[in-house]
PDB file of C-alpha atoms in Angstrom:
ATOM      1  CA  MET A   6     -22.681 -25.895  32.595  1.00 42.00           C
ATOM      2  CA  HIS A   7     -25.899 -23.863  32.832  1.00 50.00           C
ATOM      3  CA  LEU A   8     -28.986 -25.688  34.106  1.00 47.00           C
ATOM      4  CA  PHE A   9     -30.784 -25.409  30.770  1.00 44.00           C
ATOM      5  CA  GLN A  10     -27.767 -27.023  29.037  1.00 46.00           C
ATOM      6  CA  ILE A  11     -27.780 -29.899  31.536  1.00 43.00           C
ATOM      7  CA  ILE A  12     -31.457 -30.491  30.742  1.00 44.00           C
ATOM      8  CA  ILE A  13     -30.777 -30.451  27.023  1.00 44.00           C
ATOM      9  CA  PHE A  14     -27.722 -32.677  27.323  1.00 40.00           C
ATOM     10  CA  LEU A  15     -29.092 -35.258  29.751  1.00 40.00           C
ATOM     11  CA  ILE A  16     -32.882 -35.283  29.409  1.00 37.00           C
ATOM     12  CA  ILE A  17     -33.662 -34.182  25.881  1.00 38.00           C
ATOM     13  CA  PRO A  18     -31.073 -35.862  23.621  1.00 39.00           C
ATOM     14  CA  ALA A  19     -30.380 -33.715  20.595  1.00 44.00           C
ATOM     15  CA  MET A  20     -31.624 -35.049  17.306  1.00 47.00           C
ATOM     16  CA  LEU A  21     -28.686 -35.746  15.049  1.00 47.00           C
ATOM     17  CA  SER A  22     -29.412 -33.010  12.559  1.00 56.00           C
ATOM     18  CA  SER A  23     -26.737 -34.428  10.274  1.00 53.00           C
ATOM     19  CA  GLN A  24     -29.271 -37.166   9.390  1.00 66.00           C
ATOM     20  CA  LYS A  25     -30.883 -34.606   7.066  1.00 88.00           C
ATOM     21  CA  TYR A  26     -27.624 -34.275   5.177  1.00 92.00           C
ATOM     22  CA  GLU A  27     -25.279 -36.321   3.040  1.00 95.00           C
ATOM     23  CA  LEU A  28     -21.519 -35.999   3.069  1.00 96.00           C
ATOM     24  CA  GLU A  29     -20.148 -34.120   0.076  1.00 97.00           C
ATOM     25  CA  TRP A  30     -16.512 -33.531   1.097  1.00 98.00           C
ATOM     26  CA  SER A  31     -14.236 -34.181   4.031  1.00 98.00           C
ATOM     27  CA  GLU A  32     -10.703 -33.524   5.211  1.00 98.00           C
ATOM     28  CA  GLU A  33      -9.694 -36.244   7.657  1.00 98.00           C
ATOM     29  CA  PHE A  34      -6.050 -35.151   8.051  1.00 98.00           C
ATOM     30  CA  ASN A  35      -4.834 -38.724   7.582  1.00 95.00           C
ATOM     31  CA  GLY A  36      -1.949 -37.981   5.224  1.00 92.00           C
ATOM     32  CA  SER A  37       1.654 -37.175   5.976  1.00 93.00           C
ATOM     33  CA  GLN A  38       1.315 -33.480   5.148  1.00 95.00           C
ATOM     34  CA  LEU A  39      -1.325 -30.847   4.461  1.00 96.00           C
ATOM     35  CA  ASN A  40      -2.971 -31.066   1.055  1.00 96.00           C
ATOM     36  CA  THR A  41      -2.001 -27.779  -0.602  1.00 96.00           C
ATOM     37  CA  GLU A  42      -4.627 -28.348  -3.297  1.00 97.00           C
ATOM     38  CA  ILE A  43      -7.132 -27.520  -0.529  1.00 98.00           C
ATOM     39  CA  TRP A  44      -5.227 -25.506   2.079  1.00 98.00           C
ATOM     40  CA  ASN A  45      -3.224 -22.289   2.010  1.00 98.00           C
ATOM     41  CA  PHE A  46      -0.667 -21.436   4.693  1.00 97.00           C
ATOM     42  CA  GLU A  47      -1.120 -17.864   5.883  1.00 96.00           C
ATOM     43  CA  LYS A  48       1.998 -15.962   6.865  1.00 96.00           C
ATOM     44  CA  GLY A  49       2.674 -12.714   8.660  1.00 96.00           C
ATOM     45  CA  LEU A  50       1.644 -10.657  11.649  1.00 91.00           C
ATOM     46  CA  ALA A  51      -2.001 -10.884  12.677  1.00 79.00           C
ATOM     47  CA  LYS A  52      -4.516  -8.117  13.378  1.00 82.00           C
ATOM     48  CA  ASN A  53      -6.638  -7.324  16.471  1.00 86.00           C
ATOM     49  CA  ASN A  54      -3.472  -6.513  18.441  1.00 90.00           C
ATOM     50  CA  GLU A  55      -2.583 -10.205  18.497  1.00 96.00           C
ATOM     51  CA  ALA A  56       0.962 -11.197  19.400  1.00 97.00           C
ATOM     52  CA  GLN A  57       1.754 -14.095  17.052  1.00 97.00           C
ATOM     53  CA  PHE A  58       3.477 -14.317  13.680  1.00 98.00           C
ATOM     54  CA  TYR A  59       1.992 -16.960  11.390  1.00 98.00           C
ATOM     55  CA  THR A  60       4.964 -18.749   9.873  1.00 97.00           C
ATOM     56  CA  GLY A  61       3.810 -21.439   7.440  1.00 93.00           C
ATOM     57  CA  ARG A  62       6.349 -23.821   9.020  1.00 97.00           C
ATOM     58  CA  THR A  63       5.457 -27.435   9.832  1.00 96.00           C
ATOM     59  CA  LYS A  64       6.557 -26.606  13.377  1.00 98.00           C
ATOM     60  CA  ASN A  65       3.435 -24.436  13.606  1.00 98.00           C
ATOM     61  CA  ALA A  66       1.003 -26.248  11.272  1.00 98.00           C
ATOM     62  CA  ARG A  67       1.275 -29.943  10.455  1.00 98.00           C
ATOM     63  CA  ILE A  68      -0.492 -33.313  10.370  1.00 98.00           C
ATOM     64  CA  GLU A  69       0.349 -35.775  13.126  1.00 97.00           C
ATOM     65  CA  ASN A  70      -1.404 -39.030  14.115  1.00 97.00           C
ATOM     66  CA  GLY A  71      -4.509 -38.203  12.079  1.00 97.00           C
ATOM     67  CA  ASN A  72      -4.897 -34.655  13.372  1.00 98.00           C
ATOM     68  CA  LEU A  73      -4.073 -31.206  12.129  1.00 98.00           C
ATOM     69  CA  ILE A  74      -1.975 -29.548  14.823  1.00 98.00           C
ATOM     70  CA  LEU A  75      -1.715 -25.783  15.005  1.00 98.00           C
ATOM     71  CA  GLU A  76       1.044 -25.168  17.529  1.00 98.00           C
ATOM     72  CA  ALA A  77       2.097 -21.894  19.115  1.00 98.00           C
ATOM     73  CA  TYR A  78       5.498 -21.111  20.617  1.00 98.00           C
ATOM     74  CA  LYS A  79       7.109 -18.320  22.553  1.00 98.00           C
ATOM     75  CA  GLU A  80      10.076 -17.426  20.351  1.00 98.00           C
ATOM     76  CA  ASP A  81      11.581 -14.407  18.622  1.00 97.00           C
ATOM     77  CA  TYR A  82      10.542 -14.476  14.977  1.00 97.00           C
ATOM     78  CA  GLU A  83      10.208 -11.633  12.446  1.00 95.00           C
ATOM     79  CA  ASN A  84       9.950  -8.978  15.154  1.00 92.00           C
ATOM     80  CA  ALA A  85       7.281 -10.944  17.024  1.00 96.00           C
ATOM     81  CA  ASP A  86       7.551 -12.707  20.396  1.00 97.00           C
ATOM     82  CA  TYR A  87       5.390 -15.700  19.428  1.00 98.00           C
ATOM     83  CA  THR A  88       4.726 -17.940  16.427  1.00 98.00           C
ATOM     84  CA  SER A  89       1.673 -19.941  15.454  1.00 98.00           C
ATOM     85  CA  GLY A  90      -0.248 -21.471  12.539  1.00 98.00           C
ATOM     86  CA  ARG A  91      -3.166 -20.413  10.362  1.00 98.00           C
ATOM     87  CA  ILE A  92      -4.535 -22.087   7.231  1.00 98.00           C
ATOM     88  CA  ASN A  93      -7.446 -21.369   4.883  1.00 98.00           C
ATOM     89  CA  THR A  94      -9.231 -22.696   1.779  1.00 98.00           C
ATOM     90  CA  LEU A  95      -9.522 -19.454  -0.241  1.00 98.00           C
ATOM     91  CA  HIS A  96      -9.719 -20.059  -4.030  1.00 97.00           C
ATOM     92  CA  LYS A  97      -9.497 -23.805  -3.408  1.00 98.00           C
ATOM     93  CA  LYS A  98     -12.558 -24.932  -1.447  1.00 98.00           C
ATOM     94  CA  HIS A  99     -15.611 -22.726  -0.943  1.00 98.00           C
ATOM     95  CA  PHE A 100     -18.879 -23.380   0.851  1.00 98.00           C
ATOM     96  CA  LYS A 101     -22.432 -22.134   0.425  1.00 97.00           C
ATOM     97  CA  TYR A 102     -25.213 -23.594   2.577  1.00 97.00           C
ATOM     98  CA  GLY A 103     -25.283 -27.042   4.161  1.00 97.00           C
ATOM     99  CA  ARG A 104     -23.679 -28.352   7.340  1.00 97.00           C
ATOM    100  CA  ILE A 105     -20.038 -27.681   8.167  1.00 98.00           C
ATOM    101  CA  GLU A 106     -18.689 -29.834  10.989  1.00 98.00           C
ATOM    102  CA  VAL A 107     -15.282 -29.723  12.684  1.00 98.00           C
ATOM    103  CA  ARG A 108     -14.093 -31.998  15.493  1.00 98.00           C
ATOM    104  CA  ALA A 109     -11.399 -30.315  17.546  1.00 98.00           C
ATOM    105  CA  LYS A 110      -9.587 -30.151  20.885  1.00 98.00           C
ATOM    106  CA  LEU A 111      -8.817 -26.714  22.287  1.00 98.00           C
ATOM    107  CA  PRO A 112      -5.510 -25.556  23.760  1.00 98.00           C
ATOM    108  CA  GLU A 113      -5.247 -24.612  27.433  1.00 96.00           C
ATOM    109  CA  GLY A 114      -3.888 -21.488  29.051  1.00 97.00           C
ATOM    110  CA  HIS A 115      -4.468 -17.763  29.311  1.00 98.00           C
ATOM    111  CA  GLY A 116      -3.836 -15.891  26.101  1.00 98.00           C
ATOM    112  CA  THR A 117      -4.824 -18.613  23.618  1.00 98.00           C
ATOM    113  CA  TRP A 118      -7.468 -17.796  21.010  1.00 98.00           C
ATOM    114  CA  PRO A 119      -8.237 -20.729  18.668  1.00 98.00           C
ATOM    115  CA  ALA A 120     -10.949 -20.326  16.044  1.00 98.00           C
ATOM    116  CA  ILE A 121     -12.864 -22.192  13.362  1.00 99.00           C
ATOM    117  CA  TRP A 122     -14.382 -19.559  11.110  1.00 98.00           C
ATOM    118  CA  MET A 123     -15.364 -18.411   7.641  1.00 98.00           C
ATOM    119  CA  LEU A 124     -15.042 -15.291   5.516  1.00 98.00           C
ATOM    120  CA  GLY A 125     -16.860 -14.341   2.332  1.00 98.00           C
ATOM    121  CA  ILE A 126     -14.813 -15.049  -0.789  1.00 97.00           C
ATOM    122  CA  ASN A 127     -14.932 -11.307  -1.588  1.00 95.00           C
ATOM    123  CA  HIS A 128     -12.808 -10.613   1.494  1.00 94.00           C
ATOM    124  CA  HIS A 129      -9.715  -9.555  -0.465  1.00 92.00           C
ATOM    125  CA  THR A 130     -11.664  -7.348  -2.883  1.00 93.00           C
ATOM    126  CA  ASP A 131     -14.335  -5.731  -0.694  1.00 90.00           C
ATOM    127  CA  GLY A 132     -12.658  -6.007   2.701  1.00 91.00           C
ATOM    128  CA  PHE A 133     -14.124  -6.587   6.131  1.00 92.00           C
ATOM    129  CA  PRO A 134     -16.877  -6.324   7.322  1.00 92.00           C
ATOM    130  CA  ALA A 135     -18.348  -6.095   3.796  1.00 91.00           C
ATOM    131  CA  CYS A 136     -17.459  -9.735   3.133  1.00 94.00           C
ATOM    132  CA  GLY A 137     -19.201 -11.071   6.258  1.00 96.00           C
ATOM    133  CA  GLU A 138     -17.855 -13.503   8.842  1.00 98.00           C
ATOM    134  CA  ILE A 139     -19.213 -16.715  10.374  1.00 98.00           C
ATOM    135  CA  ASP A 140     -17.375 -17.808  13.519  1.00 98.00           C
ATOM    136  CA  ILE A 141     -18.277 -21.474  13.915  1.00 98.00           C
ATOM    137  CA  MET A 142     -16.248 -21.607  17.123  1.00 98.00           C
ATOM    138  CA  GLU A 143     -14.077 -19.148  19.027  1.00 98.00           C
ATOM    139  CA  HIS A 144     -12.512 -19.753  22.408  1.00 98.00           C
ATOM    140  CA  VAL A 145     -10.245 -17.802  24.731  1.00 98.00           C
ATOM    141  CA  GLY A 146      -8.122 -19.532  27.326  1.00 98.00           C
ATOM    142  CA  LYS A 147      -9.174 -17.212  30.143  1.00 97.00           C
ATOM    143  CA  ALA A 148     -12.696 -18.722  29.858  1.00 97.00           C
ATOM    144  CA  PRO A 149     -11.744 -22.401  29.471  1.00 96.00           C
ATOM    145  CA  GLU A 150     -15.231 -23.915  29.676  1.00 96.00           C
ATOM    146  CA  GLU A 151     -16.941 -21.598  27.175  1.00 98.00           C
ATOM    147  CA  VAL A 152     -17.000 -21.315  23.390  1.00 98.00           C
ATOM    148  CA  ASN A 153     -18.754 -18.737  21.239  1.00 98.00           C
ATOM    149  CA  GLY A 154     -20.584 -18.744  17.924  1.00 98.00           C
ATOM    150  CA  THR A 155     -20.766 -15.377  16.198  1.00 98.00           C
ATOM    151  CA  ILE A 156     -21.918 -13.621  13.036  1.00 98.00           C
ATOM    152  CA  HIS A 157     -20.330 -10.349  11.846  1.00 97.00           C
ATOM    153  CA  TYR A 158     -21.850  -8.247   9.071  1.00 95.00           C
ATOM    154  CA  PRO A 159     -21.698  -4.618   7.907  1.00 91.00           C
ATOM    155  CA  GLU A 160     -23.972  -1.711   8.556  1.00 87.00           C
ATOM    156  CA  THR A 161     -25.324   0.156   5.549  1.00 79.00           C
ATOM    157  CA  ASP A 162     -22.192   2.332   5.431  1.00 76.00           C
ATOM    158  CA  ASN A 163     -20.047  -0.821   4.941  1.00 71.00           C
ATOM    159  CA  ILE A 164     -17.717   0.455   7.671  1.00 76.00           C
ATOM    160  CA  LYS A 165     -19.388  -0.085  11.027  1.00 88.00           C
ATOM    161  CA  MET A 166     -19.972  -3.693  12.035  1.00 92.00           C
ATOM    162  CA  ASN A 167     -22.943  -5.527  13.517  1.00 94.00           C
ATOM    163  CA  SER A 168     -22.500  -8.748  15.482  1.00 96.00           C
ATOM    164  CA  ALA A 169     -24.767 -11.520  16.758  1.00 97.00           C
ATOM    165  CA  SER A 170     -23.007 -13.773  19.278  1.00 98.00           C
ATOM    166  CA  GLN A 171     -23.857 -16.475  21.795  1.00 98.00           C
ATOM    167  CA  GLY A 172     -21.688 -18.299  24.326  1.00 98.00           C
ATOM    168  CA  PHE A 173     -22.025 -21.960  25.288  1.00 98.00           C
ATOM    169  CA  LEU A 174     -20.573 -23.946  28.198  1.00 98.00           C
ATOM    170  CA  LEU A 175     -18.908 -27.105  26.921  1.00 97.00           C
ATOM    171  CA  PRO A 176     -20.394 -30.493  27.895  1.00 94.00           C
ATOM    172  CA  PRO A 177     -18.101 -33.068  29.543  1.00 94.00           C
ATOM    173  CA  SER A 178     -15.598 -34.803  27.261  1.00 95.00           C
ATOM    174  CA  GLN A 179     -13.284 -37.666  28.132  1.00 94.00           C
ATOM    175  CA  ASP A 180     -10.672 -36.823  25.497  1.00 96.00           C
ATOM    176  CA  GLY A 181     -11.187 -33.066  25.228  1.00 97.00           C
ATOM    177  CA  PHE A 182     -12.609 -33.222  21.702  1.00 98.00           C
ATOM    178  CA  HIS A 183     -15.942 -31.667  20.718  1.00 98.00           C
ATOM    179  CA  THR A 184     -17.751 -31.309  17.414  1.00 98.00           C
ATOM    180  CA  TYR A 185     -18.447 -27.723  16.362  1.00 98.00           C
ATOM    181  CA  SER A 186     -20.844 -27.158  13.481  1.00 98.00           C
ATOM    182  CA  ILE A 187     -23.203 -24.835  11.689  1.00 98.00           C
ATOM    183  CA  GLU A 188     -26.223 -25.558   9.538  1.00 97.00           C
ATOM    184  CA  TRP A 189     -26.711 -22.802   7.006  1.00 97.00           C
ATOM    185  CA  ASP A 190     -29.316 -22.038   4.368  1.00 96.00           C
ATOM    186  CA  GLY A 191     -30.845 -18.946   2.809  1.00 94.00           C
ATOM    187  CA  ALA A 192     -32.979 -18.340   5.909  1.00 97.00           C
ATOM    188  CA  GLN A 193     -30.874 -19.206   8.975  1.00 97.00           C
ATOM    189  CA  ILE A 194     -27.447 -20.058  10.317  1.00 98.00           C
ATOM    190  CA  ASN A 195     -27.708 -22.392  13.316  1.00 98.00           C
ATOM    191  CA  PHE A 196     -24.804 -23.189  15.655  1.00 98.00           C
ATOM    192  CA  PHE A 197     -24.165 -26.513  17.434  1.00 98.00           C
ATOM    193  CA  VAL A 198     -21.742 -28.116  19.864  1.00 98.00           C
ATOM    194  CA  ASP A 199     -21.932 -31.928  19.884  1.00 97.00           C
ATOM    195  CA  ASP A 200     -25.274 -31.574  18.029  1.00 96.00           C
ATOM    196  CA  ILE A 201     -26.721 -29.344  20.747  1.00 97.00           C
ATOM    197  CA  LYS A 202     -28.108 -26.203  19.136  1.00 97.00           C
ATOM    198  CA  TYR A 203     -27.303 -23.036  21.072  1.00 98.00           C
ATOM    199  CA  HIS A 204     -27.466 -20.098  18.641  1.00 98.00           C
ATOM    200  CA  GLN A 205     -29.575 -19.055  15.660  1.00 98.00           C
ATOM    201  CA  PHE A 206     -29.094 -16.176  13.229  1.00 98.00           C
ATOM    202  CA  GLU A 207     -31.757 -15.005  10.798  1.00 97.00           C
ATOM    203  CA  VAL A 208     -30.040 -14.345   7.483  1.00 97.00           C
ATOM    204  CA  ASP A 209     -32.511 -11.585   6.621  1.00 95.00           C
ATOM    205  CA  ASP A 210     -31.052  -9.583   9.520  1.00 93.00           C
ATOM    206  CA  ALA A 211     -28.078  -8.912   7.220  1.00 93.00           C
ATOM    207  CA  ASN A 212     -30.223  -7.476   4.398  1.00 90.00           C
ATOM    208  CA  ARG A 213     -29.064  -4.069   3.229  1.00 81.00           C
ATOM    209  CA  GLN A 214     -30.764  -1.717   0.813  1.00 75.00           C
ATOM    210  CA  LYS A 215     -29.794  -2.318  -2.842  1.00 75.00           C
ATOM    211  CA  ARG A 216     -27.138  -4.892  -1.890  1.00 79.00           C
ATOM    212  CA  LYS A 217     -27.223  -8.666  -2.101  1.00 85.00           C
ATOM    213  CA  ASN A 218     -27.295 -10.374   1.291  1.00 93.00           C
ATOM    214  CA  ILE A 219     -23.714 -11.290   2.164  1.00 95.00           C
ATOM    215  CA  PHE A 220     -24.725 -14.649   3.676  1.00 97.00           C
ATOM    216  CA  ARG A 221     -26.206 -15.873   0.395  1.00 96.00           C
ATOM    217  CA  LYS A 222     -22.858 -16.323  -1.320  1.00 96.00           C
ATOM    218  CA  PRO A 223     -19.845 -18.648  -0.913  1.00 98.00           C
ATOM    219  CA  PHE A 224     -17.439 -18.453   2.014  1.00 98.00           C
ATOM    220  CA  TYR A 225     -14.034 -19.999   2.670  1.00 98.00           C
ATOM    221  CA  LEU A 226     -12.822 -21.717   5.844  1.00 98.00           C
ATOM    222  CA  VAL A 227     -10.088 -20.543   8.234  1.00 98.00           C
ATOM    223  CA  LEU A 228      -8.459 -22.520  11.068  1.00 98.00           C
ATOM    224  CA  ASN A 229      -6.024 -20.715  13.340  1.00 98.00           C
ATOM    225  CA  LEU A 230      -4.517 -20.384  16.796  1.00 98.00           C
ATOM    226  CA  ALA A 231      -4.104 -16.727  17.775  1.00 98.00           C
ATOM    227  CA  LEU A 232      -2.498 -15.336  20.921  1.00 98.00           C
ATOM    228  CA  GLY A 233      -3.366 -12.327  23.032  1.00 97.00           C
ATOM    229  CA  GLY A 234      -5.075  -9.408  21.369  1.00 94.00           C
ATOM    230  CA  LYS A 235      -8.290  -7.566  22.070  1.00 91.00           C
ATOM    231  CA  TRP A 236     -10.196 -10.552  23.419  1.00 95.00           C
ATOM    232  CA  ALA A 237      -7.744 -13.206  24.634  1.00 97.00           C
ATOM    233  CA  GLY A 238      -5.778 -10.647  26.642  1.00 96.00           C
ATOM    234  CA  GLU A 239      -2.619 -11.274  28.632  1.00 97.00           C
ATOM    235  CA  ILE A 240      -0.554 -14.307  27.627  1.00 98.00           C
ATOM    236  CA  ASP A 241       0.756 -16.784  30.209  1.00 98.00           C
ATOM    237  CA  ASP A 242       4.241 -17.644  28.962  1.00 98.00           C
ATOM    238  CA  THR A 243       4.309 -20.918  30.944  1.00 98.00           C
ATOM    239  CA  ILE A 244       1.772 -22.633  28.661  1.00 98.00           C
ATOM    240  CA  PHE A 245       3.962 -23.114  25.589  1.00 98.00           C
ATOM    241  CA  PRO A 246       3.967 -24.949  23.335  1.00 98.00           C
ATOM    242  CA  ALA A 247       0.187 -24.641  23.012  1.00 98.00           C
ATOM    243  CA  ARG A 248      -1.605 -26.990  20.644  1.00 98.00           C
ATOM    244  CA  PHE A 249      -4.943 -26.763  18.828  1.00 98.00           C
ATOM    245  CA  TYR A 250      -5.951 -30.182  17.458  1.00 98.00           C
ATOM    246  CA  VAL A 251      -8.384 -30.647  14.551  1.00 98.00           C
ATOM    247  CA  ASP A 252      -9.483 -34.222  13.871  1.00 98.00           C
ATOM    248  CA  TYR A 253     -11.544 -33.544  10.749  1.00 98.00           C
ATOM    249  CA  VAL A 254     -13.531 -31.061   8.673  1.00 98.00           C
ATOM    250  CA  ARG A 255     -16.706 -32.355   6.983  1.00 98.00           C
ATOM    251  CA  TYR A 256     -19.113 -30.652   4.621  1.00 98.00           C
ATOM    252  CA  PHE A 257     -22.658 -31.986   4.136  1.00 97.00           C
ATOM    253  CA  LYS A 258     -25.346 -30.936   1.668  1.00 95.00           C
ATOM    254  CA  LEU A 259     -29.072 -31.448   2.162  1.00 87.00           C
ATOM    255  CA  LYS A 260     -30.283 -34.848   1.000  1.00 86.00           C
ATOM    256  CA  LYS A 261     -32.212 -34.733  -2.242  1.00 79.00           C
TER     257      LYS A 261
END
């Protein structure tokens, strides 16, 4: 942990920013199976040169002991060498502004790439990066103590991409779980780990001439466990099965 993070974590306790908010919706993953009125199973080969095939099987995405488990395996499946799980809320649960909070435990091992992230609901009509992306948390196993919060948005040509990213060294945790969250309004998107703020994005930075700001519209949520690819790199085949645990997803709106 960097010195400034130790000071923040030990000497200046973070104000619980969630006190400004009231809970509007939550997914506690306490049922026997995923609620398909909220969640979609994604299937198929991934992009970014990733190695996994998302199957939609309970083997790869299921609820167990009050957690969502996204589990990756080394196995031959649909011309891929690995399988994993990815779910989203497109057309079922959308979010615009407020606080989005996810408590999760990351997998271990080189080649893992779990993420908690959001895409604009126009993703399937306008494509990426025109839709915009908010990465609440990304992690790669080759950097086990660090997570990243990132914003992606288009240049004026709608083809090239701009990014604003910040890494954060994880505080100690007895059980491996941390709470990853953003607080988002028409002016800023702020990123937190365990209520410690570490990244801030000014929404006006995504303004483009004669086009509505892409971060002033609804987004949908994605949870996935990727493998390999452009960022995670070489995969250690001794780590499987690899599990990404999600305890809950909670959505808060500002108190009136």
